[in-house]
Tab-separated table of C-alpha atoms and ligand atoms in Angstrom:
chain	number	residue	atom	x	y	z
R	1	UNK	CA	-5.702	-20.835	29.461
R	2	UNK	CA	-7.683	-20.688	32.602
R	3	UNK	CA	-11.155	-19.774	32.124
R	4	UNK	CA	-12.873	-16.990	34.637
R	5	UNK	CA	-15.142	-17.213	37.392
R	6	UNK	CA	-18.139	-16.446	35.861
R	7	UNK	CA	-21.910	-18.183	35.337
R	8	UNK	CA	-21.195	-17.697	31.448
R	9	UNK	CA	-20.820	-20.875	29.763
R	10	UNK	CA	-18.135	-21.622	27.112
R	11	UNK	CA	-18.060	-24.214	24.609
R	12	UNK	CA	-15.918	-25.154	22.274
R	13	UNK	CA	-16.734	-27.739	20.192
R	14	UNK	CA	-19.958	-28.390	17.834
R	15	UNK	CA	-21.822	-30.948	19.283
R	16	UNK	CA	-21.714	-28.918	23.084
R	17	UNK	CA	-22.951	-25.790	21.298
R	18	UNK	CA	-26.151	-27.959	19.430
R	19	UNK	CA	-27.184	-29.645	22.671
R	20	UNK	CA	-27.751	-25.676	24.228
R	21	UNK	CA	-29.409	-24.644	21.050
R	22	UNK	CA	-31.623	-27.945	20.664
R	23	UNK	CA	-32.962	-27.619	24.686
R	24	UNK	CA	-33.188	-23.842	24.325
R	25	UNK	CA	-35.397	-24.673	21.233
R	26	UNK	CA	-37.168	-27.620	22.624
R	27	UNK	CA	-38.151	-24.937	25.264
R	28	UNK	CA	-39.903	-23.074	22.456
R	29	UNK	CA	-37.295	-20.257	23.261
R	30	UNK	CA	-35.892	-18.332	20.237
R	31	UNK	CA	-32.149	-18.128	19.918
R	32	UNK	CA	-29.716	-15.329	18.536
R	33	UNK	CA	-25.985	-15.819	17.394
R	34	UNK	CA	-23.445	-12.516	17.355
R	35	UNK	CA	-20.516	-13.635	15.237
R	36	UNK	CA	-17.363	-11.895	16.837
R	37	UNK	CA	-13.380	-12.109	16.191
R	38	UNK	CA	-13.485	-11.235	19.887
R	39	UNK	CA	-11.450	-8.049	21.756
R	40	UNK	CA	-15.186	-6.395	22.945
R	41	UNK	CA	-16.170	-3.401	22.250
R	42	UNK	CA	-19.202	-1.248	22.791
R	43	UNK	CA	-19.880	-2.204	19.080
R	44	UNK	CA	-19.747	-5.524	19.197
R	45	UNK	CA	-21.964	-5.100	22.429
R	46	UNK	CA	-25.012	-3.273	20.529
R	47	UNK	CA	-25.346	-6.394	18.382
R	48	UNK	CA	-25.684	-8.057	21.768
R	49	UNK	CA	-27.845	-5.872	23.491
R	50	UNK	CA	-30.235	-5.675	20.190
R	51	UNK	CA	-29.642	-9.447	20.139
R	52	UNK	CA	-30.872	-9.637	23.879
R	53	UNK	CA	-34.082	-6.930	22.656
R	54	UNK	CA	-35.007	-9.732	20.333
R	55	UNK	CA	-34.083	-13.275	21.293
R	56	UNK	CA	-34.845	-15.147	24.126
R	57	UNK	CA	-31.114	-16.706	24.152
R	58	UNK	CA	-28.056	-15.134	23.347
R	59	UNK	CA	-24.979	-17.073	21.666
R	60	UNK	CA	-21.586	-14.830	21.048
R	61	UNK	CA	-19.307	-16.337	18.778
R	62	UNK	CA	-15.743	-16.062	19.438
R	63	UNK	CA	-13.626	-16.722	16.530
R	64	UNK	CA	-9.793	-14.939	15.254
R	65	UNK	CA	-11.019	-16.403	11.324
R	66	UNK	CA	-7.219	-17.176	10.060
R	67	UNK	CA	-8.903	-17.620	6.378
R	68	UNK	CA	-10.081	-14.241	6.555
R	69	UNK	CA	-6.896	-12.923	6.614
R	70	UNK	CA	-3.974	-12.705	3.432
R	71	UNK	CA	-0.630	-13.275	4.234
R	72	UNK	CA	0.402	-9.810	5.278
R	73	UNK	CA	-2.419	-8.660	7.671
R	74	UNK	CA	-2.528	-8.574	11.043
R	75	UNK	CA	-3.112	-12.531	12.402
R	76	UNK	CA	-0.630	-12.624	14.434
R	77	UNK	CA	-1.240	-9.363	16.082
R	78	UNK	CA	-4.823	-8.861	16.036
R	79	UNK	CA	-6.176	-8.314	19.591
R	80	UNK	CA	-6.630	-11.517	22.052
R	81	UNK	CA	-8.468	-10.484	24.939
R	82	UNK	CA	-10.317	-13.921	26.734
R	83	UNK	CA	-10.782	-12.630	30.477
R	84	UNK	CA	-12.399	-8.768	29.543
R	85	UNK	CA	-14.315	-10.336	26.314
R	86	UNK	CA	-15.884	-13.338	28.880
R	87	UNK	CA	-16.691	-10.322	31.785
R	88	UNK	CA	-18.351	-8.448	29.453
R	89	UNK	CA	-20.543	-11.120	28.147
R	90	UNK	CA	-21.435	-12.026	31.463
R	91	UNK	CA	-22.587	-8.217	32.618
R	92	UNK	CA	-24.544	-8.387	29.402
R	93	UNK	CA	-26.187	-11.588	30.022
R	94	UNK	CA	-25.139	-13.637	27.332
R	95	UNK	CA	-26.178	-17.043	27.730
R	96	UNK	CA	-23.459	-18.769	26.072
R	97	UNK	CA	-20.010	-18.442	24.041
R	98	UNK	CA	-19.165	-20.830	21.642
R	99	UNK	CA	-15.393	-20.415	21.223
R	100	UNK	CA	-13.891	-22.920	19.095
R	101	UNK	CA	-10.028	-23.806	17.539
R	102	UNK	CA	-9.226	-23.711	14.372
R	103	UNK	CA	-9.153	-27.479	14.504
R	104	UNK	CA	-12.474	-27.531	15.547
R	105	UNK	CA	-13.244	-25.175	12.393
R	106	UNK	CA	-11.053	-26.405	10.085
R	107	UNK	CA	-10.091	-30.263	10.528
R	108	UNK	CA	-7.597	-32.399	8.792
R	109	UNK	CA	-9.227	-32.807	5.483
R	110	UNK	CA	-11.068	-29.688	5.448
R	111	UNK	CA	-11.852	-27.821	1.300
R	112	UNK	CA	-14.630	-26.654	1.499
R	113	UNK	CA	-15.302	-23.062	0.222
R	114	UNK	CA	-18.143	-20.823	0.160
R	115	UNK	CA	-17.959	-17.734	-2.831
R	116	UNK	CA	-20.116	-14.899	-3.239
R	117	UNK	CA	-18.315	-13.788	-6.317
R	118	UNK	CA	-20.274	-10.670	-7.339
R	119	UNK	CA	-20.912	-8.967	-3.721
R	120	UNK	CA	-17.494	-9.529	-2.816
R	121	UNK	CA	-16.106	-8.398	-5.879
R	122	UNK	CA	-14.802	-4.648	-5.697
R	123	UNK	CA	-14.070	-2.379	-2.720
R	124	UNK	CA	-12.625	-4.243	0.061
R	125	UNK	CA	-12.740	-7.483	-1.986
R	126	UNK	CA	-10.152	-6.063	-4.339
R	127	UNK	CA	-7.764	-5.194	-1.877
R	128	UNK	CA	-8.199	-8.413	0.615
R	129	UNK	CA	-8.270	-11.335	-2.403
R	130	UNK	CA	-9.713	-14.251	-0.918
R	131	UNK	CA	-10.868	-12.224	2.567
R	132	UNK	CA	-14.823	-12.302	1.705
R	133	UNK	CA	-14.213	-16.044	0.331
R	134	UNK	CA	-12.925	-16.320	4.242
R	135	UNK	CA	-15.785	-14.588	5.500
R	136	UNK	CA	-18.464	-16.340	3.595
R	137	UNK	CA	-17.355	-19.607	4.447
R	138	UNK	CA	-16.665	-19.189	8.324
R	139	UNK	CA	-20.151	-17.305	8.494
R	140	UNK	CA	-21.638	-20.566	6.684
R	141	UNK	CA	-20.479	-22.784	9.219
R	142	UNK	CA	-21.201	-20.612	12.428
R	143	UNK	CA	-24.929	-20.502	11.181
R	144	UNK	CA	-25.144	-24.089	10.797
R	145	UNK	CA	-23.410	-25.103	13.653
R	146	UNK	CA	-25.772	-23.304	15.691
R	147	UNK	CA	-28.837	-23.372	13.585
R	148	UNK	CA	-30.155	-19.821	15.474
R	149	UNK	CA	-33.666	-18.276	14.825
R	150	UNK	CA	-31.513	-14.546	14.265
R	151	UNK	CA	-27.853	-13.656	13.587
R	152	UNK	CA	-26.410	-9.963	14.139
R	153	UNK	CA	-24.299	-8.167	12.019
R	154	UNK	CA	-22.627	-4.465	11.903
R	155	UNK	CA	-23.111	-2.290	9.400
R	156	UNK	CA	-19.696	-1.162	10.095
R	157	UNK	CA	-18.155	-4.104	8.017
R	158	UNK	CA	-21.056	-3.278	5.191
R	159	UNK	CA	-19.479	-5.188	2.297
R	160	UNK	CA	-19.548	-8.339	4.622
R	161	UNK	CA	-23.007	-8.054	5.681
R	162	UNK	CA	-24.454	-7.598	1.878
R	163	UNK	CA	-22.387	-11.279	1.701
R	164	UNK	CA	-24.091	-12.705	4.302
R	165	UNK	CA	-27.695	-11.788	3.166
R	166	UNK	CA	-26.280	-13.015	-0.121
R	167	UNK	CA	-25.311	-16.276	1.286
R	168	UNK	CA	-28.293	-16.622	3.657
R	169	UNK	CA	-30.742	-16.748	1.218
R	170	UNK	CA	-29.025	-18.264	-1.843
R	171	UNK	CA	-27.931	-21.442	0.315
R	172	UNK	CA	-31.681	-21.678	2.185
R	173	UNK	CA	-30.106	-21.019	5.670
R	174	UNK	CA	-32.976	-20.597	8.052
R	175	UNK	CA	-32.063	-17.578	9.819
R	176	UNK	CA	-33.349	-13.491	9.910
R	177	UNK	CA	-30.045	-11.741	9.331
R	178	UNK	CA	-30.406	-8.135	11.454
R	179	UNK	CA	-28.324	-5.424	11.043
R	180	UNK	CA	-26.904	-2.730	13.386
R	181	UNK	CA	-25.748	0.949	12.422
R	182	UNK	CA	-21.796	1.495	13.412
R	183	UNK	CA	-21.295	2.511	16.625
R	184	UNK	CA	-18.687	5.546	16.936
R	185	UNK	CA	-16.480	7.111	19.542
R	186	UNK	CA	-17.504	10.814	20.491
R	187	UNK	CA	-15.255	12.181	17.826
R	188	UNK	CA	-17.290	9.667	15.210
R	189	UNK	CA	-14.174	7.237	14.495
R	190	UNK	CA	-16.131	3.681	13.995
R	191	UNK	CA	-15.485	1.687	17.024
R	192	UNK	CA	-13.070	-1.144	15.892
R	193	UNK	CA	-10.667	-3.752	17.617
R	194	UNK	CA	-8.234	-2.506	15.022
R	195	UNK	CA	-8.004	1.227	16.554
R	196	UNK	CA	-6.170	-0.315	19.176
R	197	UNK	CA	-3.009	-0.143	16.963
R	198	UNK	CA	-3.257	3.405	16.356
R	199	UNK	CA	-0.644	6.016	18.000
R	200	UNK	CA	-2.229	8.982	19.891
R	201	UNK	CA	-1.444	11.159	16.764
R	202	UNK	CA	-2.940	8.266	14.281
R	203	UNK	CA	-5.676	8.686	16.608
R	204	UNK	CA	-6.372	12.388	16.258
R	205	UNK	CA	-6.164	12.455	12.747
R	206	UNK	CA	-8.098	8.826	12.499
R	207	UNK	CA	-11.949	10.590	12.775
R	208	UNK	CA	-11.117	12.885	9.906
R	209	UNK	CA	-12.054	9.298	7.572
R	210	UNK	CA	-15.633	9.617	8.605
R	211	UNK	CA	-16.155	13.151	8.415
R	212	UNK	CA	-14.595	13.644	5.075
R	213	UNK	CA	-17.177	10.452	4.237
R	214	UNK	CA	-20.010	12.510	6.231
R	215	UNK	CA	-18.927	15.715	4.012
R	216	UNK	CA	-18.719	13.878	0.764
R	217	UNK	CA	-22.269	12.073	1.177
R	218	UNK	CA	-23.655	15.710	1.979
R	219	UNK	CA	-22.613	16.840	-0.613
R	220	UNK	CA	-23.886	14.089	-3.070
R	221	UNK	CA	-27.164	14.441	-1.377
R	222	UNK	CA	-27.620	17.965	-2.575
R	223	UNK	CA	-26.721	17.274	-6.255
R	224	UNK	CA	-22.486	17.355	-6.059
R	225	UNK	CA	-21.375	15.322	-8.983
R	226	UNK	CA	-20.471	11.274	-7.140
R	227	UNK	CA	-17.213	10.956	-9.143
R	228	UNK	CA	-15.908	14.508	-8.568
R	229	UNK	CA	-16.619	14.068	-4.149
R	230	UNK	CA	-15.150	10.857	-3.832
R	231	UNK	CA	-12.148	12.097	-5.803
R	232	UNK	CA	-12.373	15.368	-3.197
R	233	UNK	CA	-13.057	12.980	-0.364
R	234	UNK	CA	-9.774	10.795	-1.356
R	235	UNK	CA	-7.662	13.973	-1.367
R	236	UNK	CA	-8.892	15.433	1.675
R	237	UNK	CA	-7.897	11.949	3.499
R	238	UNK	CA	-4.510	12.112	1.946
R	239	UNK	CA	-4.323	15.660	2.960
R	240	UNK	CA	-5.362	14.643	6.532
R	241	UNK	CA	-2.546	11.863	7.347
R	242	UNK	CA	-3.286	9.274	5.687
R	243	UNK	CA	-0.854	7.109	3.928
R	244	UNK	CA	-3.053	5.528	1.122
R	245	UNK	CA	-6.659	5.406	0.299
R	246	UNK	CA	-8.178	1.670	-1.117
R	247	UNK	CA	-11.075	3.220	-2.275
R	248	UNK	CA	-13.778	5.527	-1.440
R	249	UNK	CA	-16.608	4.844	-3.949
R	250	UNK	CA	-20.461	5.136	-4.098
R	251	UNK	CA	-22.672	1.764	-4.387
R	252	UNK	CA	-26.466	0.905	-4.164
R	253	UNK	CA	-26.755	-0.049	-0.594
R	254	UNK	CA	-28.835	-3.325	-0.806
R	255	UNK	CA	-26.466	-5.257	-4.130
R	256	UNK	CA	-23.889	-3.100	-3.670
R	257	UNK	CA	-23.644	-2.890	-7.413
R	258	UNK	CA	-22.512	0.457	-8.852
R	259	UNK	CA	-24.374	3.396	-8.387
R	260	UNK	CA	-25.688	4.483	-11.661
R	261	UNK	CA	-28.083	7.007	-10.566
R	262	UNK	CA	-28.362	8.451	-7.785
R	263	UNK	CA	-32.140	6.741	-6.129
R	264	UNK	CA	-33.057	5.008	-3.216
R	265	UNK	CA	-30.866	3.516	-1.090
R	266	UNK	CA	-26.975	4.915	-1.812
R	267	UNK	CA	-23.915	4.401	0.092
R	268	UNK	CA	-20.378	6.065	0.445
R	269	UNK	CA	-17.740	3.302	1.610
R	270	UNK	CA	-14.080	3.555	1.911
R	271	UNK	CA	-10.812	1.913	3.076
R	272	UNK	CA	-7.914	3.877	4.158
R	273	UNK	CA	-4.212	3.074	5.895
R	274	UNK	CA	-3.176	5.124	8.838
R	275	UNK	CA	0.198	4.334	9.557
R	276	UNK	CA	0.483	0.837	9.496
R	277	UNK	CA	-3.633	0.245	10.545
R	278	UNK	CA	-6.125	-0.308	7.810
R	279	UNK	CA	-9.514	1.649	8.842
R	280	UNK	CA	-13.067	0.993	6.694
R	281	UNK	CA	-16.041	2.688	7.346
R	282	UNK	CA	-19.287	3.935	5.335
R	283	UNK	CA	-22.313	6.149	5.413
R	284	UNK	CA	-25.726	6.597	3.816
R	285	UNK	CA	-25.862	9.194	1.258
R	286	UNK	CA	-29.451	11.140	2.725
R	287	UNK	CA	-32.118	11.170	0.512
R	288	UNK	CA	-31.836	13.851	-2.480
R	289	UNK	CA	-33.112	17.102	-1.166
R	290	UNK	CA	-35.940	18.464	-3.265
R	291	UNK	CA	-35.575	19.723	-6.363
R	292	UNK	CA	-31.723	18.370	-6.384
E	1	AMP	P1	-15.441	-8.448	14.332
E	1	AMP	O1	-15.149	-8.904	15.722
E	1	AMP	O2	-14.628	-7.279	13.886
E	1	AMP	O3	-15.463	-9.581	13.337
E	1	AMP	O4	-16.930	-7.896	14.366
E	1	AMP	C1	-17.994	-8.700	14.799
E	1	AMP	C2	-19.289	-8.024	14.478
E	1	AMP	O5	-19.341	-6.760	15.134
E	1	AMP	C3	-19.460	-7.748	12.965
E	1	AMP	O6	-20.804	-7.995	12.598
E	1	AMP	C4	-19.108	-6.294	12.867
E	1	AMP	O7	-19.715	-5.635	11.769
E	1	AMP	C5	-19.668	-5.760	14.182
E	1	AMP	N1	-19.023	-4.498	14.532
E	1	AMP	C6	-17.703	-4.230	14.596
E	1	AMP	N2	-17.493	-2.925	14.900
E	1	AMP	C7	-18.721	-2.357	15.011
E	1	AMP	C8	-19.193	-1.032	15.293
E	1	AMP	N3	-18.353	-0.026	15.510
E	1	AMP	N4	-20.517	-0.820	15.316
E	1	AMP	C9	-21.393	-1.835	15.083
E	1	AMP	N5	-21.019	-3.097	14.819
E	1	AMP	C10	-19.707	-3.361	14.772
């Protein structure tokens, strides 16, 4: 694979990436990592353009986890896209993208496993087993590799990023994780490298996820009863196109634990199939209007 004409750097091995980070360092200049599975979008480039906002060096992961995955999702087919990811990057002034093989991740020999059994238990951890366990561990090793001041996260994969703050501060990892609302298309469908498998009518019917979420959080807000709207909120998808639902539950944003009364900080997520393409998204649940 031929790499473009760019000033971007690439690396792709450990020891490449920790001599940039150690100079950029030495140089008292404070360095942020964006974790990506790669195929760019303008997601992916908020957490760089926040990441720019806040760190004086910019590192983009580029990674297609295979751990992540179970034996029936997408792998094989998830999107590959080297030349538009690198351009991007570059118009965005990343400073470098570490871009390693999975024998650079994984080597002969390689066991070890990072779990963050409660977090990752429920919700999308229920119907990925082992996904978060994939997650958690490749997440592990990115921050270490790299040692960064800051890493960036979406709030579009929300279960993942309560496992990383999990992670970061149960293991002592000396790094501010930062997190960045979802960015959506016009019609609100959550930006995703996935939505590239949908078919023009999958993609009509694919924003109705979000606004049944946006409707169901509404109506929790003003005093509906939690179990009774995400029941509504599963038909409505069902009603909408959709093949199956995972789930669409309410949890406490911060442990993700179950909501037992509505307070603070709640959260509607869900997982739904459209067609053959597996969309998550979530939304905050607005404060409780007065009085309900
Ligand atoms: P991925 O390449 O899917 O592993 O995503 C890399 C990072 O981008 C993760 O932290 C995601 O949560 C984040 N991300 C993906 N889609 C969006 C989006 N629509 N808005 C904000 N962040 C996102």
């Amino acid at each position: 694979m031929s790499e473009p004409d760019s000033s971007l750097t690439v690396v792709r091995d450990v020891a490449s990436l920790r001599r940039r980070v150690k100079v950029w360092h030495g140089e008292q200049r404070t360095v942020a990592l964006v974790p990506t599975m790669g195929a760019l979008h303008a997601g992916h480039m908020a957490l760089v353009k926040r990441a720019k906002a806040l760190a004086d060096a910019v590192v983009v992961s580029i990674f297609v986890n295979p751990t992540q995955f179970g034996p029936n999702e997408d792998l094989d087919a998830y999107p590959r896209r080297d030349a538009e990811d690198w351009a991007l990057l570059n118009a965005a002034g990343v400073d470098l993208i570490f871009m390693p093989d999975a024998s650079v991740m994984y080597p002969d020999g390689f066991q070890t496993a990072v779990q963050v059994p409660a977090v990752s238990q429920g919700l999308c951890g229920t119907h990925r087993p082992g996904h978060f366990e994939g997650v958690a561990t490749v997440v592990t090793k990115l921050l270490l590799q790299g040692l960064p001041d800051l890493a960036l996260f979406g709030e579009k994969d929300f279960q993942q990023l309560a496992v990383i703050k999990r992670l970061v501060i149960d293991l002592d990892i000396p790094v501010d994780v930062l997190s960045v609302p979802t960015v959506r298309e016009r019609d609100g469908l959550a930006l995703s490298s996935r939505n590239a498998y949908l078919s023009e009518d999958e993609r009509a019917i694919a924003p109705k996820f979000y606004a049944t979420l946006s409707a169901a959080a509404a109506a929790i807000a003003n005093g509906a009863d939690i179990k009774a709207c995400c029941a509504q909120a599963e038909r409505a998808v069902l009603a909408a196109g959709f093949s199956s639902v995972d789930y669409i539950e309410v949890r406490v944003a911060d442990s993700l634990l179950p909501l037992k009364v509505l307070g603070s900080e709640a959260r509607i997520l869900g997982a739904a199939t459209l067609g053959q393409t597996r969309l998550i998204d979530n939304v905050k649940i607005p404060a409780q209007q007065a009085g309900g």
